C-alpha cells in the first residue's frame, strides 16, 4: 500500500511530483469512510483506490480490488460498483455515473435509494434524448462521428444542463451550478456555528477557488456550444472537462454534506469530515512540508468520538443519505 503525503489543498508552495496519467474519479461510496473514495483509472494498468489516511496526513493508495484490506467493512453497494468498474477498461465519469445508477437501481443501497435511482435514471435518459437532438443541430451539415454528439449530450446531462421548451436552446439556469453557487458561495456562513479555526479558514478558501473554477468551466461549455470551429474539432477522445466532471459528483456531495449539520456530533468532527472530503477532491499529487501539521489535525481518533455512537453505522447511514440527496438533485424541477 502506497501513501501520498501532500496535496494542493494543504500546501502554500507545493513541490511538484511526477503526475500519474490516471484519471481521478470520485466514487460515491456508502462504506464507513470519512472523506469518500477516489478511483484512479489507468489505460495500461489496474485501477487504484485513494482514501484519506485515517492516522493523519496524506492519502492511502491501494489496488482497486483490495477494498477488503482498508480497515473497514465495505458495503454491498461499494463491492458491486467496484466489481463492475473493474470490468470496464479505463472507466471515465460517464461509466461511473451509469454504473452508480445501475448499482443503486439493483437495490444495493437500500429500498429508498433504489426508488430514487430508478426515477433519476429515467429522467436522465429523457434529458439525454432531448439534448442529443439539440447537439445534433449544432453540428449542422458537418460529417461528425456519431459518438461525438452522443457523448457531448451525455456530458451536458452530467453537468446538469437541461433542454428548454425550444429544442434549439438550453435552459438558462443549471441546477448543478446553482447548487455550487449557493453552498460553496456561503461556506463561511454555513460553518460559522463551528467556531472557525485553521480548518474553517482553509475550507472557506478552497470553496471559493472551486466555485470560481466551475463558474469558468460552465461558462466555457456554453461558449463551446456556440463556437462552430471548436465544435468541428471535437472527437470522442478529446471532449472537454474530463477531470472536472470526474470530481463534480464529489463537490455535489460536499455541498450536500454542508447541509447535513443536523446530524453532526460536534463542530470539530463535522469540520474534520468536511476537510477530509475536500482534501480528497483537491488532491493533485503535490507535496510540501508546510501544511502537513495542519493535515494531521483534521482526522480524529476513534476515542475522541462520542462513545454512545457507532461510528461505522453513522458513516454508512450518512453516506447513503448523501447518495440519495444526489439522486434527488437529479430530480430537481421535474
Coordinates of C-alpha atoms in Angstrom, one line a residue:
X1 CA 0.0 0.0 0.0
X2 CA 1.4 3.4 -1.0
X3 CA 0.8 6.6 1.0
X4 CA 0.9 10.1 -0.6
X5 CA 1.8 12.8 1.8
X6 CA 0.6 16.0 0.3
X7 CA -1.9 17.8 -1.9
X8 CA -2.6 21.3 -3.1
X9 CA -5.3 21.9 -0.5
X10 CA -2.8 21.9 2.3
X11 CA 0.2 23.5 0.7
X12 CA 1.0 27.1 0.1
X13 CA 4.1 26.5 -2.1
X14 CA 3.9 22.8 -3.3
X15 CA 6.7 20.9 -4.9
X16 CA 5.5 19.1 -8.0
X17 CA 5.8 15.3 -8.1
X18 CA 5.5 13.3 -11.4
X19 CA 1.9 13.2 -12.3
X20 CA 0.1 10.0 -12.8
X21 CA -1.5 9.5 -16.2
X22 CA -4.6 8.1 -14.4
X23 CA -7.9 10.0 -14.2
X24 CA -9.2 10.6 -10.7
X25 CA -12.9 9.7 -10.4
X26 CA -15.0 10.4 -7.3
X27 CA -16.5 7.1 -6.2
X28 CA -19.9 7.7 -4.4
X29 CA -19.1 5.3 -1.6
X30 CA -21.6 4.2 1.0
X31 CA -18.9 2.5 3.1
X32 CA -17.9 3.8 6.6
X33 CA -15.2 6.2 5.2
X34 CA -15.0 9.8 6.3
X35 CA -13.7 11.5 3.1
X36 CA -15.1 9.1 0.5
X37 CA -13.0 7.3 -2.1
X38 CA -11.3 8.2 -5.4
X39 CA -10.8 5.7 -8.2
X40 CA -7.6 6.4 -10.2
X41 CA -8.4 5.0 -13.7
X42 CA -5.5 3.9 -15.9
X43 CA -5.4 2.7 -19.5
X44 CA -2.4 0.5 -19.2
X45 CA -2.6 -0.9 -15.7
X46 CA -5.1 -1.7 -13.0
X47 CA -7.2 1.0 -11.3
X48 CA -6.3 2.2 -7.8
X49 CA -8.3 3.4 -4.8
X50 CA -7.3 6.5 -2.9
X51 CA -8.7 7.4 0.5
X52 CA -7.7 9.6 3.4
X53 CA -5.1 8.3 5.8
X54 CA -7.0 7.6 9.0
X55 CA -3.9 8.1 11.1
X56 CA -3.1 11.7 10.0
X57 CA -1.8 13.4 6.8
X58 CA -1.9 12.2 3.3
X59 CA -3.7 9.6 1.3
X60 CA -3.6 5.8 1.0
X61 CA -3.3 4.3 -2.4
X62 CA -4.2 0.6 -3.0
X63 CA -5.3 -1.6 -5.8
X64 CA -9.0 -1.3 -6.6
X65 CA -9.5 -4.9 -5.8
X66 CA -8.1 -4.5 -2.2
X67 CA -11.1 -2.9 -0.7
X68 CA -11.2 -5.5 2.0
X69 CA -7.7 -4.5 3.2
X70 CA -8.5 -0.9 4.1
X71 CA -9.5 -1.4 7.7
X72 CA -13.3 -1.2 7.4
X73 CA -16.1 -3.4 6.2
X74 CA -17.2 -2.2 2.7
X75 CA -20.9 -2.1 1.9
X76 CA -22.5 -4.3 -0.7
X77 CA -23.0 -1.2 -2.9
X78 CA -19.3 -0.4 -2.9
X79 CA -18.3 -4.0 -3.6
X80 CA -20.7 -4.4 -6.6
X81 CA -19.9 -1.0 -8.0
X82 CA -16.1 -1.6 -7.9
X83 CA -16.6 -5.1 -9.4
X84 CA -18.5 -3.6 -12.3
X85 CA -16.0 -0.8 -12.8
X86 CA -13.2 -3.4 -12.8
X87 CA -14.8 -5.0 -15.9
X88 CA -14.5 -1.6 -17.8
X89 CA -11.2 -0.7 -19.3
X90 CA -10.2 2.8 -18.1
X91 CA -13.6 3.9 -16.9
X92 CA -14.4 7.6 -17.1
X93 CA -17.1 9.8 -15.4
X94 CA -19.8 8.6 -17.8
X95 CA -19.2 4.9 -16.9
X96 CA -19.0 5.8 -13.3
X97 CA -22.4 7.6 -13.4
X98 CA -24.1 4.9 -15.3
X99 CA -22.8 2.1 -13.0
X100 CA -23.6 4.1 -9.9
X101 CA -27.2 4.4 -11.1
X102 CA -27.5 0.7 -12.1
X103 CA -26.0 -0.5 -8.8
X104 CA -28.4 1.6 -6.9
X105 CA -31.3 0.5 -9.1
X106 CA -30.4 -3.1 -8.3
X107 CA -31.1 -2.3 -4.6
X108 CA -27.6 -2.5 -3.2
X109 CA -28.0 0.8 -1.3
X110 CA -31.4 0.2 0.1
X111 CA -35.0 0.4 -1.0
X112 CA -35.4 4.2 -0.7
X113 CA -32.3 4.8 -2.7
X114 CA -33.5 2.2 -5.3
X115 CA -36.7 4.1 -5.9
X116 CA -34.9 7.4 -6.3
X117 CA -32.3 5.9 -8.6
X118 CA -35.0 4.4 -10.9
X119 CA -36.6 7.9 -11.2
X120 CA -33.3 9.6 -11.7
X121 CA -32.2 7.1 -14.5
X122 CA -35.5 7.7 -16.3
X123 CA -35.2 11.4 -16.1
X124 CA -31.6 11.4 -17.3
X125 CA -32.4 9.2 -20.2
X126 CA -35.2 11.6 -21.3
X127 CA -32.9 14.6 -20.9
X128 CA -30.2 13.0 -22.8
X129 CA -32.5 12.1 -25.7
X130 CA -33.6 15.8 -25.9
X131 CA -30.1 17.1 -25.5
X132 CA -28.8 14.8 -28.2
X133 CA -31.4 16.2 -30.6
X134 CA -30.2 19.7 -29.6
X135 CA -26.5 18.8 -30.1
X136 CA -27.1 17.3 -33.5
X137 CA -28.5 20.6 -34.7
X138 CA -25.3 22.3 -33.6
X139 CA -23.2 20.1 -35.9
X140 CA -25.2 21.2 -38.9
X141 CA -24.0 19.7 -42.2
X142 CA -20.7 18.5 -40.8
X143 CA -19.9 14.9 -41.0
X144 CA -19.5 14.3 -37.3
X145 CA -18.8 10.9 -36.0
X146 CA -22.0 9.5 -34.4
X147 CA -20.3 9.0 -31.0
X148 CA -19.3 12.7 -30.6
X149 CA -22.9 14.1 -30.4
X150 CA -23.9 11.3 -28.1
X151 CA -21.0 11.7 -25.7
X152 CA -21.4 15.5 -25.7
X153 CA -25.1 15.2 -24.9
X154 CA -24.1 12.8 -22.0
X155 CA -21.6 15.3 -20.7
X156 CA -24.3 18.1 -20.7
X157 CA -26.6 15.8 -18.8
X158 CA -23.8 15.1 -16.2
X159 CA -23.2 18.8 -15.9
X160 CA -26.8 19.4 -15.1
X161 CA -27.8 21.2 -18.3
X162 CA -31.5 21.0 -19.2
X163 CA -33.2 21.2 -22.6
X164 CA -35.6 24.1 -22.9
X165 CA -39.0 24.1 -24.5
X166 CA -37.3 25.4 -27.6
X167 CA -35.3 22.5 -28.9
X168 CA -32.6 24.9 -30.2
X169 CA -31.8 26.2 -26.7
X170 CA -30.7 25.2 -23.3
X171 CA -32.4 26.3 -20.1
X172 CA -30.7 29.4 -18.8
X173 CA -30.5 28.0 -15.2
X174 CA -28.3 25.0 -14.5
X175 CA -29.4 23.4 -11.1
X176 CA -25.9 21.9 -10.5
X177 CA -24.2 25.3 -10.9
X178 CA -26.9 26.9 -8.8
X179 CA -26.1 24.3 -6.0
X180 CA -22.4 25.1 -6.2
X181 CA -23.1 28.8 -6.1
X182 CA -25.5 28.6 -3.2
X183 CA -23.4 26.2 -1.0
X184 CA -19.8 26.9 -1.9
X185 CA -20.6 30.6 -2.0
X186 CA -21.9 30.6 1.5
X187 CA -19.4 28.2 3.3
X188 CA -18.4 30.9 5.7
X189 CA -21.9 31.4 6.9
X190 CA -22.8 27.7 6.8
X191 CA -19.8 26.8 9.0
X192 CA -20.0 29.8 11.3
X193 CA -21.5 27.7 14.1
X194 CA -18.3 25.6 14.3
X195 CA -16.3 28.5 15.7
X196 CA -13.8 28.9 13.0
X197 CA -10.1 28.0 13.2
X198 CA -7.5 26.8 10.7
X199 CA -9.6 24.1 9.2
X200 CA -12.5 26.5 8.8
X201 CA -10.3 29.1 7.1
X202 CA -8.9 26.5 4.6
X203 CA -12.4 25.2 3.8
X204 CA -13.6 28.8 3.0
X205 CA -10.6 29.5 0.8
X206 CA -10.8 26.2 -1.1
X207 CA -14.6 26.6 -1.6
X208 CA -14.0 30.0 -3.2
X209 CA -11.4 28.6 -5.5
X210 CA -13.5 25.6 -6.6
X211 CA -16.6 27.8 -7.2
X212 CA -14.6 30.2 -9.4
X213 CA -13.1 27.3 -11.3
X214 CA -16.5 25.6 -12.0
X215 CA -18.0 29.0 -13.0
X216 CA -15.3 29.2 -15.7
X217 CA -15.9 25.6 -16.8
X218 CA -19.7 26.1 -17.2
X219 CA -19.2 29.4 -19.0
X220 CA -16.7 27.9 -21.4
X221 CA -19.0 24.9 -22.1
X222 CA -21.8 27.4 -23.1
X223 CA -19.2 29.2 -25.3
X224 CA -18.1 25.9 -26.9
X225 CA -21.7 25.2 -28.0
X226 CA -21.7 28.5 -29.9
X227 CA -18.3 28.1 -31.5
X228 CA -18.5 26.1 -34.7
X229 CA -14.8 25.9 -35.2
X230 CA -14.2 24.3 -31.8
X231 CA -17.2 22.0 -32.2
X232 CA -15.8 20.9 -35.5
X233 CA -12.5 19.8 -33.9
X234 CA -14.2 17.6 -31.2
X235 CA -13.6 13.9 -31.1
X236 CA -14.9 11.3 -28.7
X237 CA -11.4 11.2 -27.1
X238 CA -10.9 14.9 -26.6
X239 CA -14.2 16.1 -25.3
X240 CA -13.6 18.8 -22.6
X241 CA -13.5 18.8 -18.9
X242 CA -12.9 15.1 -18.1
X243 CA -11.1 15.9 -14.9
X244 CA -13.7 18.5 -13.7
X245 CA -16.6 16.1 -14.4
X246 CA -14.8 13.2 -12.8
X247 CA -14.8 15.1 -9.5
X248 CA -18.1 17.0 -9.9
X249 CA -20.1 14.3 -8.0
X250 CA -17.7 14.8 -5.1
X251 CA -18.3 18.5 -5.0
X252 CA -22.0 17.9 -5.1
X253 CA -21.6 15.6 -2.1
X254 CA -19.5 18.3 -0.4
X255 CA -22.4 20.7 -0.9
X256 CA -24.9 18.3 0.5
X257 CA -22.7 17.5 3.4
X258 CA -22.7 21.2 4.2
X259 CA -26.4 21.0 4.8
X260 CA -26.1 17.9 6.9
X261 CA -25.2 19.7 10.1
X262 CA -28.3 18.4 11.9
X263 CA -26.6 15.0 12.1
X264 CA -23.2 16.4 13.3
X265 CA -22.0 15.2 16.7
X266 CA -19.6 18.0 17.4
X267 CA -18.4 21.1 15.5
X268 CA -14.8 19.7 15.3
X269 CA -15.8 16.3 13.9
X270 CA -18.1 18.0 11.3
X271 CA -15.2 20.2 10.2
X272 CA -12.8 17.3 10.0
X273 CA -15.3 15.4 7.9
X274 CA -15.7 18.3 5.5
X275 CA -11.9 18.7 5.4
X276 CA -11.3 15.0 4.7
X277 CA -13.6 15.2 1.7
X278 CA -12.1 18.5 0.4
X279 CA -8.6 17.0 0.7
X280 CA -9.6 14.1 -1.5
X281 CA -11.2 16.3 -4.1
X282 CA -8.3 18.8 -4.2
X283 CA -5.6 16.1 -4.4
X284 CA -3.1 16.9 -7.1
X285 CA -0.2 14.7 -6.1
X286 CA 1.9 17.6 -4.9
X287 CA 3.9 17.6 -1.7
X288 CA 5.3 20.2 0.7
X289 CA 6.4 20.1 4.3
X290 CA 4.5 23.2 5.1
X291 CA 0.9 22.5 5.9
X292 CA 1.3 18.9 6.9
X293 CA 1.0 19.7 10.6
X294 CA -2.5 21.1 9.9
X295 CA -3.2 17.9 7.8
X296 CA -2.6 15.8 10.9
X297 CA -5.3 17.6 12.8
X298 CA -8.3 17.1 10.5
X299 CA -8.6 13.4 11.4
X300 CA -9.7 12.5 14.9
X301 CA -9.0 9.3 16.8
X302 CA -11.9 6.9 17.4
X303 CA -11.6 7.6 21.2
X304 CA -12.4 11.2 20.5
X305 CA -15.8 10.3 19.1
X306 CA -18.9 10.1 21.3
X307 CA -18.8 6.7 23.0
X308 CA -22.6 6.4 22.5
X309 CA -22.3 6.5 18.7
X310 CA -21.5 3.5 16.5
X311 CA -19.3 5.5 14.1
X312 CA -19.3 2.8 11.3
X313 CA -23.1 2.8 11.3
X314 CA -23.2 6.6 11.4
X315 CA -20.9 7.0 8.4
X316 CA -22.8 4.3 6.4
X317 CA -26.1 6.0 7.1
X318 CA -24.7 9.4 6.3
X319 CA -23.1 8.3 3.0
X320 CA -26.3 6.5 1.9
X321 CA -28.2 9.7 2.8
X322 CA -25.8 11.8 0.7
X323 CA -26.2 9.3 -2.2
X324 CA -30.0 9.7 -2.0
X325 CA -29.6 13.5 -2.0
X326 CA -27.5 13.3 -5.2
X327 CA -30.4 11.4 -6.9
X328 CA -32.9 13.9 -5.6
X329 CA -30.7 16.6 -7.1
X330 CA -31.1 15.0 -10.5
X331 CA -34.9 15.1 -10.0
X332 CA -35.0 18.8 -9.2
X333 CA -37.6 20.8 -11.1
X334 CA -39.1 17.6 -12.6

